[in-house]
PDB file of C-alpha atoms in Angstrom:
ATOM      1  CA  UNK A   1     104.810-141.550  55.435  1.00  0.00           C
ATOM      2  CA  UNK A   2     101.375-140.270  56.303  1.00  0.00           C
ATOM      3  CA  UNK A   3     100.383-136.823  57.673  1.00  0.00           C
ATOM      4  CA  UNK A   4      97.299-134.610  57.803  1.00  0.00           C
ATOM      5  CA  UNK A   5      96.586-131.411  56.852  1.00  0.00           C
ATOM      6  CA  UNK A   6      94.836-128.815  59.189  1.00  0.00           C
ATOM      7  CA  UNK A   7      91.698-129.270  57.126  1.00  0.00           C
ATOM      8  CA  UNK A   8      91.940-133.158  57.981  1.00  0.00           C
ATOM      9  CA  UNK A   9      93.017-134.254  54.003  1.00  0.00           C
ATOM     10  CA  UNK A  10      95.576-136.631  53.784  1.00  0.00           C
ATOM     11  CA  UNK A  11      99.099-136.790  52.716  1.00  0.00           C
ATOM     12  CA  UNK A  12     101.245-138.886  51.696  1.00  0.00           C
ATOM     13  CA  UNK A  13     105.400-138.845  51.288  1.00  0.00           C
ATOM     14  CA  UNK A  14     108.134-141.038  49.341  1.00  0.00           C
ATOM     15  CA  UNK A  15     111.500-140.073  50.716  1.00  0.00           C
ATOM     16  CA  UNK A  16     114.697-141.843  49.579  1.00  0.00           C
ATOM     17  CA  UNK A  17     117.857-142.074  51.286  1.00  0.00           C
ATOM     18  CA  UNK A  18     120.915-143.402  50.012  1.00  0.00           C
ATOM     19  CA  UNK A  19     122.352-146.171  52.717  1.00  0.00           C
ATOM     20  CA  UNK A  20     126.313-145.323  51.834  1.00  0.00           C
ATOM     21  CA  UNK A  21     126.287-141.517  52.316  1.00  0.00           C
ATOM     22  CA  UNK A  22     122.881-141.182  54.238  1.00  0.00           C
ATOM     23  CA  UNK A  23     122.080-138.446  51.999  1.00  0.00           C
ATOM     24  CA  UNK A  24     118.275-138.062  51.621  1.00  0.00           C
ATOM     25  CA  UNK A  25     117.773-137.956  47.549  1.00  0.00           C
ATOM     26  CA  UNK A  26     114.544-137.087  47.382  1.00  0.00           C
ATOM     27  CA  UNK A  27     111.000-136.454  49.306  1.00  0.00           C
ATOM     28  CA  UNK A  28     107.817-136.277  46.931  1.00  0.00           C
ATOM     29  CA  UNK A  29     104.957-134.712  48.878  1.00  0.00           C
ATOM     30  CA  UNK A  30     100.863-135.921  47.233  1.00  0.00           C
ATOM     31  CA  UNK A  31      97.417-136.432  47.835  1.00  0.00           C
ATOM     32  CA  UNK A  32      98.663-140.515  46.949  1.00  0.00           C
ATOM     33  CA  UNK A  33     101.894-142.279  45.851  1.00  0.00           C
ATOM     34  CA  UNK A  34     100.950-144.656  43.042  1.00  0.00           C
ATOM     35  CA  UNK A  35     103.435-146.693  40.994  1.00  0.00           C
ATOM     36  CA  UNK A  36     104.146-144.116  38.528  1.00  0.00           C
ATOM     37  CA  UNK A  37     104.964-141.597  40.685  1.00  0.00           C
ATOM     38  CA  UNK A  38     107.695-143.962  42.606  1.00  0.00           C
ATOM     39  CA  UNK A  39     108.964-144.619  38.958  1.00  0.00           C
ATOM     40  CA  UNK A  40     109.075-141.085  38.281  1.00  0.00           C
ATOM     41  CA  UNK A  41     111.495-140.083  41.247  1.00  0.00           C
ATOM     42  CA  UNK A  42     113.412-143.041  40.734  1.00  0.00           C
ATOM     43  CA  UNK A  43     114.052-142.309  37.165  1.00  0.00           C
ATOM     44  CA  UNK A  44     114.974-138.721  38.048  1.00  0.00           C
ATOM     45  CA  UNK A  45     117.632-140.219  40.366  1.00  0.00           C
ATOM     46  CA  UNK A  46     118.552-142.420  38.207  1.00  0.00           C
ATOM     47  CA  UNK A  47     119.694-139.998  35.922  1.00  0.00           C
ATOM     48  CA  UNK A  48     121.878-137.968  37.504  1.00  0.00           C
ATOM     49  CA  UNK A  49     123.313-140.591  39.952  1.00  0.00           C
ATOM     50  CA  UNK A  50     122.905-143.848  37.760  1.00  0.00           C
ATOM     51  CA  UNK A  51     121.334-146.882  38.423  1.00  0.00           C
ATOM     52  CA  UNK A  52     122.030-148.637  42.081  1.00  0.00           C
ATOM     53  CA  UNK A  53     122.909-152.429  42.764  1.00  0.00           C
ATOM     54  CA  UNK A  54     119.502-152.796  44.716  1.00  0.00           C
ATOM     55  CA  UNK A  55     116.332-150.760  46.070  1.00  0.00           C
ATOM     56  CA  UNK A  56     115.169-151.656  49.348  1.00  0.00           C
ATOM     57  CA  UNK A  57     111.927-150.898  50.248  1.00  0.00           C
ATOM     58  CA  UNK A  58     108.979-151.998  52.659  1.00  0.00           C
ATOM     59  CA  UNK A  59     106.090-154.055  50.960  1.00  0.00           C
ATOM     60  CA  UNK A  60     103.558-151.108  50.009  1.00  0.00           C
ATOM     61  CA  UNK A  61     101.521-151.274  47.223  1.00  0.00           C
ATOM     62  CA  UNK A  62     103.485-148.680  45.345  1.00  0.00           C
ATOM     63  CA  UNK A  63     106.671-150.489  45.620  1.00  0.00           C
ATOM     64  CA  UNK A  64     105.343-154.109  44.948  1.00  0.00           C
ATOM     65  CA  UNK A  65     103.400-152.928  41.755  1.00  0.00           C
ATOM     66  CA  UNK A  66     104.074-155.436  38.828  1.00  0.00           C
ATOM     67  CA  UNK A  67     104.735-151.808  36.855  1.00  0.00           C
ATOM     68  CA  UNK A  68     107.605-150.715  39.337  1.00  0.00           C
ATOM     69  CA  UNK A  69     109.206-154.199  39.661  1.00  0.00           C
ATOM     70  CA  UNK A  70     109.240-154.533  35.516  1.00  0.00           C
ATOM     71  CA  UNK A  71     110.724-151.198  35.280  1.00  0.00           C
ATOM     72  CA  UNK A  72     113.625-151.862  37.581  1.00  0.00           C
ATOM     73  CA  UNK A  73     114.052-155.240  36.584  1.00  0.00           C
ATOM     74  CA  UNK A  74     114.819-153.237  33.193  1.00  0.00           C
ATOM     75  CA  UNK A  75     117.301-150.702  34.257  1.00  0.00           C
ATOM     76  CA  UNK A  76     119.565-153.420  35.992  1.00  0.00           C
ATOM     77  CA  UNK A  77     118.522-152.700  39.771  1.00  0.00           C
ATOM     78  CA  UNK A  78     117.694-155.380  42.174  1.00  0.00           C
ATOM     79  CA  UNK A  79     114.538-155.593  44.909  1.00  0.00           C
ATOM     80  CA  UNK A  80     115.045-155.729  48.419  1.00  0.00           C
ATOM     81  CA  UNK A  81     111.967-156.011  49.979  1.00  0.00           C
ATOM     82  CA  UNK A  82     112.045-155.791  53.992  1.00  0.00           C
ATOM     83  CA  UNK A  83     109.677-158.348  55.856  1.00  0.00           C
ATOM     84  CA  UNK A  84     106.480-156.908  56.821  1.00  0.00           C
ATOM     85  CA  UNK A  85     106.438-155.627  60.163  1.00  0.00           C
ATOM     86  CA  UNK A  86     110.291-155.725  60.440  1.00  0.00           C
ATOM     87  CA  UNK A  87     111.346-151.785  60.291  1.00  0.00           C
ATOM     88  CA  UNK A  88     114.961-152.378  61.611  1.00  0.00           C
ATOM     89  CA  UNK A  89     115.682-154.500  58.337  1.00  0.00           C
ATOM     90  CA  UNK A  90     115.292-150.769  56.288  1.00  0.00           C
ATOM     91  CA  UNK A  91     116.856-148.696  59.426  1.00  0.00           C
ATOM     92  CA  UNK A  92     118.440-145.935  57.703  1.00  0.00           C
ATOM     93  CA  UNK A  93     115.118-144.706  55.915  1.00  0.00           C
ATOM     94  CA  UNK A  94     113.370-145.194  59.439  1.00  0.00           C
ATOM     95  CA  UNK A  95     115.889-143.024  61.362  1.00  0.00           C
ATOM     96  CA  UNK A  96     115.420-140.567  58.824  1.00  0.00           C
ATOM     97  CA  UNK A  97     111.550-140.781  58.930  1.00  0.00           C
ATOM     98  CA  UNK A  98     111.358-140.291  62.547  1.00  0.00           C
ATOM     99  CA  UNK A  99     113.818-137.468  61.909  1.00  0.00           C
ATOM    100  CA  UNK A 100     111.946-135.926  59.803  1.00  0.00           C
ATOM    101  CA  UNK A 101     108.591-136.310  61.676  1.00  0.00           C
ATOM    102  CA  UNK A 102     109.847-135.331  64.933  1.00  0.00           C
ATOM    103  CA  UNK A 103     112.093-132.023  63.566  1.00  0.00           C
ATOM    104  CA  UNK A 104     109.425-131.184  61.481  1.00  0.00           C
ATOM    105  CA  UNK A 105     106.115-132.543  60.948  1.00  0.00           C
ATOM    106  CA  UNK A 106     105.269-132.939  64.275  1.00  0.00           C
ATOM    107  CA  UNK A 107     106.116-129.104  65.082  1.00  0.00           C
ATOM    108  CA  UNK A 108     104.320-127.876  62.155  1.00  0.00           C
ATOM    109  CA  UNK A 109     100.451-127.164  61.292  1.00  0.00           C
ATOM    110  CA  UNK A 110     100.115-127.504  57.481  1.00  0.00           C
ATOM    111  CA  UNK A 111      97.448-125.564  55.110  1.00  0.00           C
ATOM    112  CA  UNK A 112      98.247-127.104  51.814  1.00  0.00           C
ATOM    113  CA  UNK A 113     100.224-129.561  49.795  1.00  0.00           C
ATOM    114  CA  UNK A 114     102.035-126.774  48.710  1.00  0.00           C
ATOM    115  CA  UNK A 115     103.107-125.482  51.872  1.00  0.00           C
ATOM    116  CA  UNK A 116     104.346-129.681  52.738  1.00  0.00           C
ATOM    117  CA  UNK A 117     106.512-129.363  49.603  1.00  0.00           C
ATOM    118  CA  UNK A 118     108.149-126.047  50.058  1.00  0.00           C
ATOM    119  CA  UNK A 119     108.947-127.118  54.001  1.00  0.00           C
ATOM    120  CA  UNK A 120     109.821-130.708  53.141  1.00  0.00           C
ATOM    121  CA  UNK A 121     112.230-129.283  50.560  1.00  0.00           C
ATOM    122  CA  UNK A 122     113.742-126.885  52.775  1.00  0.00           C
ATOM    123  CA  UNK A 123     113.976-129.703  55.584  1.00  0.00           C
ATOM    124  CA  UNK A 124     115.929-132.336  52.744  1.00  0.00           C
ATOM    125  CA  UNK A 125     118.817-129.193  52.217  1.00  0.00           C
ATOM    126  CA  UNK A 126     119.324-128.724  55.890  1.00  0.00           C
ATOM    127  CA  UNK A 127     119.609-132.544  56.401  1.00  0.00           C
ATOM    128  CA  UNK A 128     121.965-132.731  53.841  1.00  0.00           C
ATOM    129  CA  UNK A 129     124.018-129.636  53.722  1.00  0.00           C
ATOM    130  CA  UNK A 130     124.119-128.408  57.234  1.00  0.00           C
ATOM    131  CA  UNK A 131     122.858-130.500  59.864  1.00  0.00           C
ATOM    132  CA  UNK A 132     126.060-132.457  61.326  1.00  0.00           C
ATOM    133  CA  UNK A 133     126.047-136.769  61.775  1.00  0.00           C
ATOM    134  CA  UNK A 134     127.866-138.441  64.140  1.00  0.00           C
ATOM    135  CA  UNK A 135     128.431-141.241  61.949  1.00  0.00           C
ATOM    136  CA  UNK A 136     130.548-139.607  58.806  1.00  0.00           C
ATOM    137  CA  UNK A 137     132.999-137.372  61.556  1.00  0.00           C
ATOM    138  CA  UNK A 138     129.888-134.571  62.513  1.00  0.00           C
ATOM    139  CA  UNK A 139     129.649-133.766  58.990  1.00  0.00           C
ATOM    140  CA  UNK A 140     126.618-133.561  57.179  1.00  0.00           C
ATOM    141  CA  UNK A 141     126.192-136.322  54.296  1.00  0.00           C
ATOM    142  CA  UNK A 142     126.381-133.819  51.182  1.00  0.00           C
ATOM    143  CA  UNK A 143     128.204-130.700  52.745  1.00  0.00           C
ATOM    144  CA  UNK A 144     127.468-127.393  51.182  1.00  0.00           C
ATOM    145  CA  UNK A 145     130.211-125.961  48.774  1.00  0.00           C
ATOM    146  CA  UNK A 146     131.345-122.685  47.645  1.00  0.00           C
ATOM    147  CA  UNK A 147     131.371-122.734  43.772  1.00  0.00           C
ATOM    148  CA  UNK A 148     134.209-120.234  42.213  1.00  0.00           C
ATOM    149  CA  UNK A 149     133.181-116.607  42.071  1.00  0.00           C
ATOM    150  CA  UNK A 150     132.431-116.368  37.962  1.00  0.00           C
ATOM    151  CA  UNK A 151     135.439-114.926  36.574  1.00  0.00           C
ATOM    152  CA  UNK A 152     135.326-111.119  35.857  1.00  0.00           C
ATOM    153  CA  UNK A 153     135.066-110.741  32.309  1.00  0.00           C
ATOM    154  CA  UNK A 154     137.640-108.841  30.187  1.00  0.00           C
ATOM    155  CA  UNK A 155     135.992-105.938  28.456  1.00  0.00           C
ATOM    156  CA  UNK A 156     138.467-104.927  25.713  1.00  0.00           C
ATOM    157  CA  UNK A 157     137.630-101.545  24.744  1.00  0.00           C
ATOM    158  CA  UNK A 158     138.001 -99.879  21.082  1.00  0.00           C
ATOM    159  CA  UNK A 159     139.480 -96.925  20.868  1.00  0.00           C
TER     160      UNK A 159
END
């Protein structure tokens, strides 16, 4: 995705969605997104979530770069590229990107890259943990859970 700051400076967004849960796994905002940033984002996700069977993406240069293809081959993830001009083949991410644009990007005037990063991070949290979806029974894909309170330490007094 692409957007412009108030001063006309371009910002690119790399968005990653889990096709099964529809959870937004990452939104990376930068002046440009190169293959090294794609590898960094995907490797961070794979450390915590494991290596997926496949990665579906468009044919953008950051995804078709030799470095990304070779790295994905080494970690064992297959690539599924959609046909150029066929966004319906990647419907989940296209749907997410449309919601992100409608619900955040088109409603804000961004002045800095940091502002884009903070607000897209907040949107990602709301999208994953608060916003209900019709398909999983009107629940968010990664509902916010309450952690049990820390146990109260037992202090043993010396007499």
